[in-house]
XYZ file of C-alpha atoms in Angstrom:
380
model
C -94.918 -79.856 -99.044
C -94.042 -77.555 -102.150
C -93.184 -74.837 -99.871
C -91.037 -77.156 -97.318
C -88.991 -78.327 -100.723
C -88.586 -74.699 -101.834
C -87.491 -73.434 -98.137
C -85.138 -76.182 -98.199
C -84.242 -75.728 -101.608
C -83.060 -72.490 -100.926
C -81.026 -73.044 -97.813
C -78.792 -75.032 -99.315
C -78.491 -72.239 -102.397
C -77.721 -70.141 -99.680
C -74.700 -72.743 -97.958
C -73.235 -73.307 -101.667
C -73.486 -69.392 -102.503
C -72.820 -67.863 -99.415
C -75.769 -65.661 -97.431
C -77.039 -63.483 -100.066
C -76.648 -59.220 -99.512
C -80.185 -59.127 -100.039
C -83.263 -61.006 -98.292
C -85.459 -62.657 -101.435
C -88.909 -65.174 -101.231
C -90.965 -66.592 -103.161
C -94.195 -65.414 -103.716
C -95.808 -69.432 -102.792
C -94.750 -67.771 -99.575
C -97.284 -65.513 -99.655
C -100.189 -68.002 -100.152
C -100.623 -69.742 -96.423
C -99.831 -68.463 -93.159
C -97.183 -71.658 -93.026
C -95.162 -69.830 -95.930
C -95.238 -66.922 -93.840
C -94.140 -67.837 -90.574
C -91.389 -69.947 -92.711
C -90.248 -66.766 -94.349
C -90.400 -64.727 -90.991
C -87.898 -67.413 -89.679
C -85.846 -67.412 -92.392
C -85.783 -63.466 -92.349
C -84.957 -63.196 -88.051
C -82.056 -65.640 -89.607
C -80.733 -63.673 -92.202
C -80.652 -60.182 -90.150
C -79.797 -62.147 -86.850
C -82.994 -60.775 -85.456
C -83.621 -62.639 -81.896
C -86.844 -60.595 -81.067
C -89.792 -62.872 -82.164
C -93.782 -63.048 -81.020
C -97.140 -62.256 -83.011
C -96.940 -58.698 -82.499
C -93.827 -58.809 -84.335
C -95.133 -61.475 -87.295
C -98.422 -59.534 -87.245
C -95.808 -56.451 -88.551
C -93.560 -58.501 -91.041
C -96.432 -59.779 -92.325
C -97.851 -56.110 -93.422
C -94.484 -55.041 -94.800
C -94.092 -58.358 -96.735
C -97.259 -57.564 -98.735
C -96.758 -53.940 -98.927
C -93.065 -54.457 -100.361
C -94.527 -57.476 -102.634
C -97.597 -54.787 -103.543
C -95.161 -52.002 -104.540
C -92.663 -54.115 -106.420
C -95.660 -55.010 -108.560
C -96.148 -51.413 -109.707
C -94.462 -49.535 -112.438
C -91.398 -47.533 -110.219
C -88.327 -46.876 -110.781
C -87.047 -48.305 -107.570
C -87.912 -51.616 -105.523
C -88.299 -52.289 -102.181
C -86.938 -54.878 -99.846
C -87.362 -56.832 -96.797
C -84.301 -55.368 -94.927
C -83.667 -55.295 -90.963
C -86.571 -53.105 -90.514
C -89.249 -55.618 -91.923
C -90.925 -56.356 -88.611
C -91.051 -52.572 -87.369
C -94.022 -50.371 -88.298
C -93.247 -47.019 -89.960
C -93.818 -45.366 -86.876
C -91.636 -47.362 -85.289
C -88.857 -46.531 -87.906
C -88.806 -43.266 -87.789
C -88.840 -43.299 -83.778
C -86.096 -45.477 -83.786
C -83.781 -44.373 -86.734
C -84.676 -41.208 -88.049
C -86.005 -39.126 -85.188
C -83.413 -36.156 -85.768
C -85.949 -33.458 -85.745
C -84.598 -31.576 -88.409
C -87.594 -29.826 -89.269
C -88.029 -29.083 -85.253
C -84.610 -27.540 -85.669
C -84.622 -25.619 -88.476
C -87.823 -23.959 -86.892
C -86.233 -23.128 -83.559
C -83.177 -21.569 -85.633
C -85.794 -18.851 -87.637
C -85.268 -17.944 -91.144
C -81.919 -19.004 -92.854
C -80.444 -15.620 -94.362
C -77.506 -16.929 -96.339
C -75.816 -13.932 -98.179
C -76.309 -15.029 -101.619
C -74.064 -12.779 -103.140
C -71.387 -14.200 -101.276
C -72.023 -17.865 -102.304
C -69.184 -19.492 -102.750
C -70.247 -21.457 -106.048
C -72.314 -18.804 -107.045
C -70.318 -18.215 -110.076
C -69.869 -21.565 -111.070
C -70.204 -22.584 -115.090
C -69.608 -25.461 -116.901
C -70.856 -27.688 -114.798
C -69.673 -31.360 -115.392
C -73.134 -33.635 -116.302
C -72.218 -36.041 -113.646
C -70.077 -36.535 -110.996
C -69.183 -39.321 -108.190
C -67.028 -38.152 -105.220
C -66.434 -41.807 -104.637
C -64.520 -42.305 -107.667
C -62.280 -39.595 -106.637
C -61.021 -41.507 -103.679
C -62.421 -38.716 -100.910
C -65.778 -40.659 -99.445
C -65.368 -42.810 -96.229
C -67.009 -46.153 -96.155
C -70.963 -46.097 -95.104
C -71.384 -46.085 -91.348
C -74.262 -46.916 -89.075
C -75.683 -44.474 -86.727
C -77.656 -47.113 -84.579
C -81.009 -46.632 -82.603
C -79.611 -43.016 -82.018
C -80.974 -39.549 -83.759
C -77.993 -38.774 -84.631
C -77.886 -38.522 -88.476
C -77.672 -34.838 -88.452
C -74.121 -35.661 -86.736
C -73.334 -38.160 -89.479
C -74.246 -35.911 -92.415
C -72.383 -33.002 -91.222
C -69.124 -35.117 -90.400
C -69.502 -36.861 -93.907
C -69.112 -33.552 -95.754
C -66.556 -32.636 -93.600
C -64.322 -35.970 -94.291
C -64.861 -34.930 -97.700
C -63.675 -31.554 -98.181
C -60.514 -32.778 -96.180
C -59.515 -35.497 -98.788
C -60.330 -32.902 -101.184
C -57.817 -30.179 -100.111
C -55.095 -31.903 -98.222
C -55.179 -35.312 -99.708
C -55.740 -37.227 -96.955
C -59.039 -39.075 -95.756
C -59.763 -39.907 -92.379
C -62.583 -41.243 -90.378
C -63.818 -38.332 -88.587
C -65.964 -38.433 -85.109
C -70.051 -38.404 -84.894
C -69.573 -38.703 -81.338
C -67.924 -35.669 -80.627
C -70.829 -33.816 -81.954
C -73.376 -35.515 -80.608
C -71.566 -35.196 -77.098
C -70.527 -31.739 -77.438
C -72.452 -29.887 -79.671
C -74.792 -27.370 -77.405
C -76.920 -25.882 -80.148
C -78.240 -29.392 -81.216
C -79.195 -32.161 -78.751
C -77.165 -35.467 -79.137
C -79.095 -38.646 -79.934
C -82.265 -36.368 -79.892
C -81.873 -34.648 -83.095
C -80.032 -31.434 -84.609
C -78.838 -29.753 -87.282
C -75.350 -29.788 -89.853
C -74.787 -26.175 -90.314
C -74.132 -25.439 -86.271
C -72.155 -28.430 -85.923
C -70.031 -26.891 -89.085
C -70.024 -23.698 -86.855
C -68.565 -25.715 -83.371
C -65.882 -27.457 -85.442
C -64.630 -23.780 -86.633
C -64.951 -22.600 -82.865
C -63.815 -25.764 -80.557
C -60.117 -26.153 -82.904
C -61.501 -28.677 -85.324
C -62.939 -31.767 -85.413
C -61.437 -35.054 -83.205
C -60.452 -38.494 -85.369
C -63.165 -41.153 -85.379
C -60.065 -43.142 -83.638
C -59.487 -40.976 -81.039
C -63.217 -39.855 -80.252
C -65.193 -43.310 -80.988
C -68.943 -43.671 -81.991
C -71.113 -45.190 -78.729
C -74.761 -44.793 -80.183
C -75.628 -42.896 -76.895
C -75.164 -39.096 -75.661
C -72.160 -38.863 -73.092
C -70.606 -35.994 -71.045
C -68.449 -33.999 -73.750
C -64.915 -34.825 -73.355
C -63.549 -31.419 -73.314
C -59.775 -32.433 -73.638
C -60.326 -33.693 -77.353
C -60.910 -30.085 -78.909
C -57.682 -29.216 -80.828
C -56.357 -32.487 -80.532
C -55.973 -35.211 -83.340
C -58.714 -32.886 -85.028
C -59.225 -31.981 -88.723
C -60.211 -28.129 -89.075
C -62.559 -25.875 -91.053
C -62.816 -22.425 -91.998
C -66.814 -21.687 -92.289
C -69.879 -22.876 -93.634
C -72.760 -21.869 -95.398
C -76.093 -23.218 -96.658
C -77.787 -23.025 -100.297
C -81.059 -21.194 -100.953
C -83.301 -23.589 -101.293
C -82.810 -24.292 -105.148
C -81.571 -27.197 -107.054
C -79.166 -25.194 -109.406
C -77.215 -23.839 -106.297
C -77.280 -27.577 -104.578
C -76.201 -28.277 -107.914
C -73.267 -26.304 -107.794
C -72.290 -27.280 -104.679
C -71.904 -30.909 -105.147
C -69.910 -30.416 -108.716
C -67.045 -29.090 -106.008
C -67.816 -30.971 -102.829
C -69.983 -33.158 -101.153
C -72.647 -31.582 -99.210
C -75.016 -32.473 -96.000
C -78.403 -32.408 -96.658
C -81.764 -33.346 -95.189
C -85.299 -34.898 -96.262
C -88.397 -36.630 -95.088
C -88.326 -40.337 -94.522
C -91.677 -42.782 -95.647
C -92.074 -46.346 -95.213
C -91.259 -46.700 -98.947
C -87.940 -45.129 -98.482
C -86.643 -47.043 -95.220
C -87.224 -50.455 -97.157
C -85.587 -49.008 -100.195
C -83.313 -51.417 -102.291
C -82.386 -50.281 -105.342
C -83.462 -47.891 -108.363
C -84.531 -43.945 -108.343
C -86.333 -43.119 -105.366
C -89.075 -41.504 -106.349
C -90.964 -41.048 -102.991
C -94.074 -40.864 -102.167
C -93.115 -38.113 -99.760
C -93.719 -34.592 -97.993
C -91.043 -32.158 -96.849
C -91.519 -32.501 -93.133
C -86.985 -32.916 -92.958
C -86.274 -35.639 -90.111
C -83.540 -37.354 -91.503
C -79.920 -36.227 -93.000
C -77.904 -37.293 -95.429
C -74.893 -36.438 -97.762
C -74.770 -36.200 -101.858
C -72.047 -37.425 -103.112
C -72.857 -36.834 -106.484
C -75.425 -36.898 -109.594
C -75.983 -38.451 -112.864
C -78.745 -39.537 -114.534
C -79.614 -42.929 -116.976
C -82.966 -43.446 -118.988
C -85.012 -43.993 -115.876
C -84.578 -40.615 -115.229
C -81.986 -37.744 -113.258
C -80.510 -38.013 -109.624
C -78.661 -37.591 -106.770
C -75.699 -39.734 -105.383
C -76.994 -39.902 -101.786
C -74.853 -41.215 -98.747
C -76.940 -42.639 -95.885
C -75.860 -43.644 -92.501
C -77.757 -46.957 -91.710
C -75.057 -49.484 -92.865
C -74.075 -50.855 -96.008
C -77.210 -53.604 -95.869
C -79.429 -50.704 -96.759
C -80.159 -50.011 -100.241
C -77.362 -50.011 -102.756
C -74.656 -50.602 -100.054
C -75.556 -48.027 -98.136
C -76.381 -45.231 -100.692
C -79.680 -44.412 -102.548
C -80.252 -43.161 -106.297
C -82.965 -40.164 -105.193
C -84.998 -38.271 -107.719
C -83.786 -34.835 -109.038
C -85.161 -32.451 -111.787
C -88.422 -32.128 -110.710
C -91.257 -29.187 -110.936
C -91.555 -28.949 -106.907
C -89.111 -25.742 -105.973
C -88.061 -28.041 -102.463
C -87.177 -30.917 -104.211
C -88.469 -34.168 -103.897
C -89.132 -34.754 -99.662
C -87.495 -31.750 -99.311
C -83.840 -32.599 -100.132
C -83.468 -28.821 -101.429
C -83.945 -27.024 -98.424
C -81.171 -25.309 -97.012
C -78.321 -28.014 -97.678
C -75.247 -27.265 -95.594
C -71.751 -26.619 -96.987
C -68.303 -27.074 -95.137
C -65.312 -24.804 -96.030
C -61.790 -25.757 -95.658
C -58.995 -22.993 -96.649
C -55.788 -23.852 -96.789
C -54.384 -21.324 -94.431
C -56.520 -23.836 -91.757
C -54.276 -26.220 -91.315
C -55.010 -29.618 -89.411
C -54.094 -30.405 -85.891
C -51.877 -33.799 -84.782
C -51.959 -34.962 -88.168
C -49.370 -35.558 -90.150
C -47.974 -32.194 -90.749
C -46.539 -33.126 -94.246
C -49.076 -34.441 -95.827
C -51.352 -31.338 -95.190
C -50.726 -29.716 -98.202
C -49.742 -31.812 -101.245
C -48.954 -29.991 -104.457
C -52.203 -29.943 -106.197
C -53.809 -27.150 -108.160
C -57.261 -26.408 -106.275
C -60.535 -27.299 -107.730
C -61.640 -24.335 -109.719
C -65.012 -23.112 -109.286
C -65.445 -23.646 -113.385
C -64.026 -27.158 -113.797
C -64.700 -28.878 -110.653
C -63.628 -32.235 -112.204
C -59.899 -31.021 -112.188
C -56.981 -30.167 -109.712
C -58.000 -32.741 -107.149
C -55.329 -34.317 -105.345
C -53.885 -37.797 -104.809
C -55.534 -39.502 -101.917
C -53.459 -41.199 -99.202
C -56.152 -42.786 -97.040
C -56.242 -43.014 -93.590
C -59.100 -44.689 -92.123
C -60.094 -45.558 -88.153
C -62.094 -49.264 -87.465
C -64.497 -49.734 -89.279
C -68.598 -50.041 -88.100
């Protein structure tokens, strides 16, 4: 009867407050299979989950004690019953971060960046923190769906990014024309950023979320986009592998990168992720940023799985440690975008391509950025 008070307790907390961000129970919950099955409704209620059977409680029921287990240790982060609390890890990963980057970055052989001509390489001074956000030239957290397509997402993050930051404008860029288009990676399947930096060089740019929208599946390429409505780069490159040149990359831009995913990590909520974790890469993401606080130093990391994952859609991940590929492998070979300004846009407003703004100099990166008008498409 305690339980059926609480339950009902907390419903109509939930009509006076509004539905929470977050899913939260009580751990009386925990104690009889009744609480359980009450929580599992009240969960398939909160993330409008219609899907329900044993198999399915026989899962939530796991994750609920191995979120309530870890939240009970001493981490800097905490987990959460989020929409994937009735899928098993292996199940997760097939469904939302099956991108194959490590697959990828095998089949592509060694990655021979010419470290000499790095673009950052020379870079001092370094600001101790930094937020791209704050500077107006991140696009809202989308959500790449039951497709592999975060590689896609990643690599058209940065790019959104580097646009704001040199012509002032930011606009919703298209995931879908890369995941239709781009040969060298394969669609909902998996790829890689750095190629799909190299086919927005080659195929005139890169189409408008608007006029190229996001279907979650892999369609015929529509040819008649390229050049059209399309924002435009000038190269790429890729870091070596080290946290002071990943470093020095973000303090100017945002930049793609990619990492191994857990069971810890996909029910992330808040805090520094700290793993546990290898560096087999399957999912991509973008930094944003870095800072640090007494729990410890990080990244500013952009995911694409909505804004109901972890801190609205970004995660606080670990940085500063001993292991030379970072932790799950978020040093290796992050991708950078390059936008000169001799490479001007196509079909978008002409004069606001190049505002007067002094550009970011590779010694103060936290000056000479330019007002932002934004310009966004629907949003996910």
């Amino acid at each position: 009867m305690e339980i059926n008070k609480f339950l009902l307790l907390s419903l109509l907390l939930a009509l006076i407050l509004g539905v929470a961000e977050s899913f939260d129970y009580h751990e009386k919950e925990l104690e009889s299979e009744e609480g359980l099955k009450g929580m599992y409704d009240r969960w398939r209620s909160h993330h409008k989950v219609q899907q329900k059977s044993q198999e399915r409680f026989n899962v939530f029921k796991y994750n609920v004690q191995h979120v309530h287990k870890t939240n009970k240790m001493n981490m800097p982060y905490k987990l959460e019953l989020n929409k994937f609390a009735d899928l098993t890890a292996h199940e997760m990963k097939i469904k939302y971060a099956d991108s194959k980057i490590g697959h990828f970055m095998a089949l592509q052989g060694p990655m021979k960046n010419n470290l000499t001509s790095f673009k950052y390489k020379d870079a001092t001074n370094l600001p101790p923190k930094i937020d791209w956000r704050e500077r107006n030239v991140v696009t809202p957290v989308k959500s790449q769906g039951q497709c592999g397509s975060c590689w896609a997402f990643s690599a058209v993050s940065a790019v959104e990014s580097i646009n704001a930051i040199k012509t002032g404008q930011l606009i919703e860029l298209s995931e879908q024309q890369l995941v239709d288009c781009d040969s060298a990676s394969a669609g909902c399947d998996g790829g890689l950023m750095e190629p799909a930096f190299k086919f927005i060089v080659e195929h005139g740019g890169l189409a408008t979320e608007e006029s190229y929208p996001y279907t979650e599946k892999h369609n015929p390429c529509d040819k008649s986009k390229f050049g059209h409505h399309s924002v435009t780069l000038s190269g790429q490159e890729y870091t070596d592998g080290t946290e002071e040149q990943l470093m020095k990359a973000v303090a100017h831009q945002p930049v793609s990168i990619a990492m191994e995913t857990t069971e810890n990590f996909f029910m992330y909520k808040e805090g520094i992720y700290t793993g546990p974790c290898g560096i087999n890469n399957n999912h991509a993401m973008t930094i944003v940023g870095y800072d640090e606080c007494p729990e410890g130093k990080y990244w500013i990391v952009k995911n694409s799985w909505g804004e109901g994952w972890g801190e609205k859609g970004y995660v606080r991940f670990q940085r500063g440690i001993a292991q030379p590929e970072g932790l799950c492998g978020i040093n290796r070979g992050a991708a950078i975008p390059h936008k000169d300004g001799d490479t001007p846009n196509a079909d978008i407003c002409p004069q606001a391509q190049t505002p007067e703004h002094k550009p970011v100099q590779a010694n103060n990166p936290s000056e000479g950025l330019p007002k932002i008008d934004i310009r966004r498409s629907k949003e996910f």
